[in-house]
Amino acid sequence: MKRVAILISGGGSNMLRLLDSMAGDHPARPVLVGSNDPAASGLAKAAAQGVPTVAIDHRAFASRTEFEAALLEPLLAAEPDIICLAGFMRILTPDFTRRFAGRMLNIHPSLLPKYPGLHTHARAIEAGDAEAGATVHEVTADLDAGPILGQARVPVLPGETPDTLAARVLVQEHRLYPEVLRRFAAGDRKPVLL
Ligand code: GAR
């Protein structure tokens, strides 16, 4: 049974889908939900599911390195085999990502390699793209650039706004991430295409 830690920064809707999925014959179980923001509403939702939670406020640290050192303590104590970033909005240093090479996943709201970084939906609409979507990938030192483990596509509709597109992509994120995690935890890294 693989042990999974999930890092969030906000509402944690993807995190909740991951928690829900890890039951029955699933090859993984959640061991920790962590956040860089004590006000992240997802923390209480995880706690309500009986999952241990921890908040390490990044604003309390003078540098990224010090924040990450503080985050590492509870994370390593939970002994995760896999770490899922699910709406975790802090950039991680290469030292941190290297430590979890090959076992840290992220979900990003674009069809990578298009639109790494922020404002992905606005950029897709602005570019006149016919399709948008989400990607789950392995986390490497380069932002939003690791090996792709799955993608879900949605059409960009006439009159689309970043918010309407984000909402439709999120529905697909909720299908994609649990499917990728299930396969990844079982040792299958073939990309999932939805
Ligand atoms: C999701 O759309 C996720 O893809 C995105 O944040 C949202 C979190 O929603 N992640 C990023 O932008 C990472 N750079 P959630 O908290 O409801 O899962």
mmCIF file of C-alpha atoms and ligand atoms in Angstrom:
data_model
loop_
_atom_site.group_PDB
_atom_site.id
_atom_site.type_symbol
_atom_site.label_atom_id
_atom_site.label_comp_id
_atom_site.label_asym_id
_atom_site.label_seq_id
_atom_site.Cartn_x
_atom_site.Cartn_y
_atom_site.Cartn_z
ATOM 1 C CA MET A 1 0.000 0.000 0.000
ATOM 2 C CA LYS A 2 1.491 3.356 -1.058
ATOM 3 C CA ARG A 3 1.339 6.280 1.358
ATOM 4 C CA VAL A 4 0.174 9.562 -0.214
ATOM 5 C CA ALA A 5 0.656 13.121 1.068
ATOM 6 C CA ILE A 6 -1.263 15.930 -0.629
ATOM 7 C CA LEU A 7 -0.244 19.600 -0.601
ATOM 8 C CA ILE A 8 -2.857 22.314 -1.170
ATOM 9 C CA SER A 9 -3.170 26.093 -0.943
ATOM 10 C CA GLY A 10 -6.916 26.643 -1.214
ATOM 11 C CA GLY A 11 -10.268 24.928 -1.377
ATOM 12 C CA GLY A 12 -8.824 21.567 -2.223
ATOM 13 C CA SER A 13 -11.496 20.200 -4.548
ATOM 14 C CA ASN A 14 -8.896 18.057 -6.328
ATOM 15 C CA MET A 15 -7.520 16.934 -2.962
ATOM 16 C CA LEU A 16 -11.008 15.803 -1.917
ATOM 17 C CA ARG A 17 -11.408 13.786 -5.115
ATOM 18 C CA LEU A 18 -8.070 12.126 -4.445
ATOM 19 C CA LEU A 19 -9.086 11.310 -0.864
ATOM 20 C CA ASP A 20 -12.424 9.873 -2.036
ATOM 21 C CA SER A 21 -10.673 7.719 -4.599
ATOM 22 C CA MET A 22 -8.250 6.100 -2.142
ATOM 23 C CA ALA A 23 -10.542 3.415 -0.772
ATOM 24 C CA GLY A 24 -11.286 -0.249 -1.328
ATOM 25 C CA ASP A 25 -8.807 -1.949 -3.634
ATOM 26 C CA HIS A 26 -6.987 1.317 -4.450
ATOM 27 C CA PRO A 27 -3.215 0.785 -4.137
ATOM 28 C CA ALA A 28 -2.719 3.920 -1.986
ATOM 29 C CA ARG A 29 -3.957 5.579 1.173
ATOM 30 C CA PRO A 30 -3.749 9.231 2.299
ATOM 31 C CA VAL A 31 -1.403 9.929 5.210
ATOM 32 C CA LEU A 32 -1.260 13.746 5.308
ATOM 33 C CA VAL A 33 -2.772 16.885 3.798
ATOM 34 C CA GLY A 34 -0.511 19.906 4.130
ATOM 35 C CA SER A 35 -0.843 23.550 3.214
ATOM 36 C CA ASN A 36 1.313 26.660 3.067
ATOM 37 C CA ASP A 37 -1.765 28.659 4.127
ATOM 38 C CA PRO A 38 -3.411 28.033 7.522
ATOM 39 C CA ALA A 39 -6.602 29.604 6.091
ATOM 40 C CA ALA A 40 -6.859 27.094 3.234
ATOM 41 C CA SER A 41 -10.426 25.817 3.501
ATOM 42 C CA GLY A 42 -9.375 22.409 2.225
ATOM 43 C CA LEU A 43 -7.616 21.663 5.515
ATOM 44 C CA ALA A 44 -10.866 21.392 7.480
ATOM 45 C CA LYS A 45 -12.386 19.269 4.702
ATOM 46 C CA ALA A 46 -9.467 16.825 4.915
ATOM 47 C CA ALA A 47 -9.659 16.738 8.709
ATOM 48 C CA ALA A 48 -13.376 15.975 8.442
ATOM 49 C CA GLN A 49 -12.395 12.899 6.417
ATOM 50 C CA GLY A 50 -10.112 11.801 9.240
ATOM 51 C CA VAL A 51 -6.883 12.663 7.424
ATOM 52 C CA PRO A 52 -4.083 14.308 9.459
ATOM 53 C CA THR A 53 -3.439 17.902 8.393
ATOM 54 C CA VAL A 54 -0.649 20.400 8.841
ATOM 55 C CA ALA A 55 -0.275 24.065 7.923
ATOM 56 C CA ILE A 56 3.111 25.726 7.555
ATOM 57 C CA ASP A 57 2.533 29.411 6.835
ATOM 58 C CA HIS A 58 5.067 30.432 4.194
ATOM 59 C CA ARG A 59 4.733 34.090 5.275
ATOM 60 C CA ALA A 60 6.418 33.232 8.575
ATOM 61 C CA PHE A 61 9.726 32.482 6.848
ATOM 62 C CA ALA A 62 12.336 34.815 5.402
ATOM 63 C CA SER A 63 13.194 32.555 2.477
ATOM 64 C CA ARG A 64 11.807 29.761 0.338
ATOM 65 C CA THR A 65 14.495 27.450 1.707
ATOM 66 C CA GLU A 66 13.498 28.069 5.326
ATOM 67 C CA PHE A 67 9.822 27.532 4.503
ATOM 68 C CA GLU A 68 10.632 24.272 2.765
ATOM 69 C CA ALA A 69 12.768 23.073 5.691
ATOM 70 C CA ALA A 70 9.786 23.633 7.990
ATOM 71 C CA LEU A 71 7.421 21.884 5.565
ATOM 72 C CA LEU A 72 9.779 18.937 5.257
ATOM 73 C CA GLU A 73 9.548 18.033 8.929
ATOM 74 C CA PRO A 74 5.897 16.895 9.046
ATOM 75 C CA LEU A 75 6.097 15.689 5.459
ATOM 76 C CA LEU A 76 9.001 13.327 6.106
ATOM 77 C CA ALA A 77 7.452 12.251 9.411
ATOM 78 C CA ALA A 78 4.402 11.054 7.438
ATOM 79 C CA GLU A 79 6.715 8.838 5.340
ATOM 80 C CA PRO A 80 4.914 9.358 2.028
ATOM 81 C CA ASP A 81 5.746 7.251 -1.005
ATOM 82 C CA ILE A 82 3.958 9.725 -3.280
ATOM 83 C CA ILE A 83 3.308 13.461 -2.920
ATOM 84 C CA CYS A 84 0.454 15.048 -4.862
ATOM 85 C CA LEU A 85 0.423 18.804 -5.383
ATOM 86 C CA ALA A 86 -3.235 19.758 -5.760
ATOM 87 C CA GLY A 87 -3.644 23.500 -6.166
ATOM 88 C CA PHE A 88 -0.403 24.067 -4.237
ATOM 89 C CA MET A 89 0.585 27.570 -5.279
ATOM 90 C CA ARG A 90 4.182 27.848 -4.058
ATOM 91 C CA ILE A 91 7.110 27.307 -6.400
ATOM 92 C CA LEU A 92 9.385 24.622 -4.949
ATOM 93 C CA THR A 93 13.187 24.828 -5.066
ATOM 94 C CA PRO A 94 15.237 22.247 -6.980
ATOM 95 C CA ASP A 95 16.562 20.909 -3.649
ATOM 96 C CA PHE A 96 13.003 20.133 -2.586
ATOM 97 C CA THR A 97 11.834 18.659 -5.885
ATOM 98 C CA ARG A 98 15.007 16.560 -6.244
ATOM 99 C CA ARG A 99 14.341 14.932 -2.877
ATOM 100 C CA PHE A 100 11.038 13.576 -4.219
ATOM 101 C CA ALA A 101 12.113 12.926 -7.807
ATOM 102 C CA GLY A 102 9.884 10.409 -9.547
ATOM 103 C CA ARG A 103 7.295 10.421 -6.761
ATOM 104 C CA MET A 104 5.851 13.928 -6.750
ATOM 105 C CA LEU A 105 2.877 14.741 -9.011
ATOM 106 C CA ASN A 106 1.206 18.041 -9.885
ATOM 107 C CA ILE A 107 -2.008 18.999 -11.620
ATOM 108 C CA HIS A 108 -1.809 22.061 -13.846
ATOM 109 C CA PRO A 109 -4.769 23.717 -15.579
ATOM 110 C CA SER A 110 -3.479 23.744 -19.154
ATOM 111 C CA LEU A 111 -2.492 21.345 -21.873
ATOM 112 C CA LEU A 112 1.229 21.395 -21.084
ATOM 113 C CA PRO A 113 3.671 22.219 -22.585
ATOM 114 C CA LYS A 114 1.330 25.114 -23.383
ATOM 115 C CA TYR A 115 0.935 27.759 -20.676
ATOM 116 C CA PRO A 116 3.079 26.827 -17.709
ATOM 117 C CA GLY A 117 2.678 29.268 -14.803
ATOM 118 C CA LEU A 118 -0.372 31.377 -14.040
ATOM 119 C CA HIS A 119 -3.496 32.664 -15.878
ATOM 120 C CA THR A 120 -3.637 29.599 -18.099
ATOM 121 C CA HIS A 121 -7.287 29.916 -19.107
ATOM 122 C CA ALA A 122 -7.038 33.595 -20.033
ATOM 123 C CA ARG A 123 -3.970 32.810 -22.116
ATOM 124 C CA ALA A 124 -5.708 29.945 -23.948
ATOM 125 C CA ILE A 125 -8.737 32.156 -24.749
ATOM 126 C CA GLU A 126 -6.514 35.072 -25.769
ATOM 127 C CA ALA A 127 -4.573 32.819 -28.135
ATOM 128 C CA GLY A 128 -7.796 31.655 -29.794
ATOM 129 C CA ASP A 129 -7.146 28.014 -28.893
ATOM 130 C CA ALA A 130 -9.893 25.558 -29.855
ATOM 131 C CA GLU A 131 -9.061 23.333 -26.879
ATOM 132 C CA ALA A 132 -7.939 23.773 -23.298
ATOM 133 C CA GLY A 133 -7.564 21.310 -20.460
ATOM 134 C CA ALA A 134 -5.469 20.037 -17.605
ATOM 135 C CA THR A 135 -2.295 18.022 -17.209
ATOM 136 C CA VAL A 136 -0.961 15.789 -14.445
ATOM 137 C CA HIS A 137 2.813 15.553 -14.579
ATOM 138 C CA GLU A 138 5.797 14.494 -12.526
ATOM 139 C CA VAL A 139 7.363 17.416 -10.704
ATOM 140 C CA THR A 140 10.938 18.233 -11.687
ATOM 141 C CA ALA A 141 13.135 21.247 -10.985
ATOM 142 C CA ASP A 142 11.665 23.103 -13.983
ATOM 143 C CA LEU A 143 8.243 24.641 -13.364
ATOM 144 C CA ASP A 144 5.338 22.673 -14.918
ATOM 145 C CA ALA A 145 7.740 20.795 -17.189
ATOM 146 C CA GLY A 146 8.114 17.219 -15.882
ATOM 147 C CA PRO A 147 7.039 14.035 -17.716
ATOM 148 C CA ILE A 148 3.322 14.062 -18.538
ATOM 149 C CA LEU A 149 1.226 11.373 -16.828
ATOM 150 C CA GLY A 150 -2.192 12.401 -18.110
ATOM 151 C CA GLN A 151 -4.230 15.050 -19.880
ATOM 152 C CA ALA A 152 -7.903 15.921 -20.127
ATOM 153 C CA ARG A 153 -9.126 18.147 -22.942
ATOM 154 C CA VAL A 154 -12.168 20.418 -23.171
ATOM 155 C CA PRO A 155 -13.306 22.566 -26.092
ATOM 156 C CA VAL A 156 -13.064 26.346 -25.751
ATOM 157 C CA LEU A 157 -16.611 27.563 -26.404
ATOM 158 C CA PRO A 158 -17.745 30.808 -28.069
ATOM 159 C CA GLY A 159 -18.048 33.605 -25.499
ATOM 160 C CA GLU A 160 -15.871 31.713 -23.039
ATOM 161 C CA THR A 161 -14.407 33.625 -20.080
ATOM 162 C CA PRO A 162 -11.487 32.459 -17.929
ATOM 163 C CA ASP A 163 -13.987 31.609 -15.173
ATOM 164 C CA THR A 164 -16.350 29.550 -17.338
ATOM 165 C CA LEU A 165 -13.419 27.708 -18.874
ATOM 166 C CA ALA A 166 -11.797 27.117 -15.460
ATOM 167 C CA ALA A 167 -15.033 25.629 -14.140
ATOM 168 C CA ARG A 168 -15.324 23.181 -17.053
ATOM 169 C CA VAL A 169 -11.657 22.234 -16.890
ATOM 170 C CA LEU A 170 -11.968 21.637 -13.132
ATOM 171 C CA VAL A 171 -14.694 19.036 -13.730
ATOM 172 C CA GLN A 172 -12.209 17.163 -15.904
ATOM 173 C CA GLU A 173 -9.393 17.628 -13.370
ATOM 174 C CA HIS A 174 -11.581 15.770 -10.891
ATOM 175 C CA ARG A 175 -11.729 12.778 -13.253
ATOM 176 C CA LEU A 176 -8.119 12.950 -14.368
ATOM 177 C CA TYR A 177 -6.126 13.229 -11.150
ATOM 178 C CA PRO A 178 -7.658 10.221 -9.348
ATOM 179 C CA GLU A 179 -7.226 8.087 -12.464
ATOM 180 C CA VAL A 180 -3.559 9.081 -12.826
ATOM 181 C CA LEU A 181 -2.860 8.533 -9.115
ATOM 182 C CA ARG A 182 -4.479 5.096 -9.146
ATOM 183 C CA ARG A 183 -2.308 3.999 -12.046
ATOM 184 C CA PHE A 184 0.836 5.707 -10.763
ATOM 185 C CA ALA A 185 0.491 4.069 -7.350
ATOM 186 C CA ALA A 186 0.258 0.723 -9.135
ATOM 187 C CA GLY A 187 3.484 1.472 -11.026
ATOM 188 C CA ASP A 188 1.865 2.411 -14.358
ATOM 189 C CA ARG A 189 3.255 5.632 -15.837
ATOM 190 C CA LYS A 190 1.626 5.405 -19.261
ATOM 191 C CA PRO A 191 -0.160 8.731 -19.893
ATOM 192 C CA VAL A 192 -3.908 8.791 -19.206
ATOM 193 C CA LEU A 193 -5.738 10.607 -21.998
ATOM 194 C CA LEU A 194 -9.298 11.772 -21.267
HETATM 195 C C1 GAR B 1 -6.891 23.668 -9.936
HETATM 196 O O1 GAR B 1 -7.530 24.153 -11.082
HETATM 197 C C2 GAR B 1 -5.454 23.319 -10.243
HETATM 198 O O2 GAR B 1 -5.277 22.789 -11.540
HETATM 199 C C3 GAR B 1 -4.786 24.656 -10.132
HETATM 200 O O3 GAR B 1 -5.395 25.265 -9.017
HETATM 201 C C4 GAR B 1 -6.729 24.783 -8.901
HETATM 202 C C5 GAR B 1 -6.926 24.285 -7.481
HETATM 203 O O4 GAR B 1 -8.254 23.970 -7.236
HETATM 204 N N1 GAR B 1 -3.380 24.521 -9.962
HETATM 205 C C6 GAR B 1 -2.486 25.408 -10.374
HETATM 206 O O5 GAR B 1 -2.788 26.440 -10.942
HETATM 207 C C7 GAR B 1 -1.052 25.047 -10.082
HETATM 208 N N2 GAR B 1 -0.165 26.002 -10.672
HETATM 209 P P1 GAR B 1 -8.653 23.049 -5.994
HETATM 210 O O6 GAR B 1 -7.983 23.675 -4.759
HETATM 211 O O7 GAR B 1 -10.142 23.173 -5.924
HETATM 212 O O8 GAR B 1 -8.178 21.667 -6.261
#
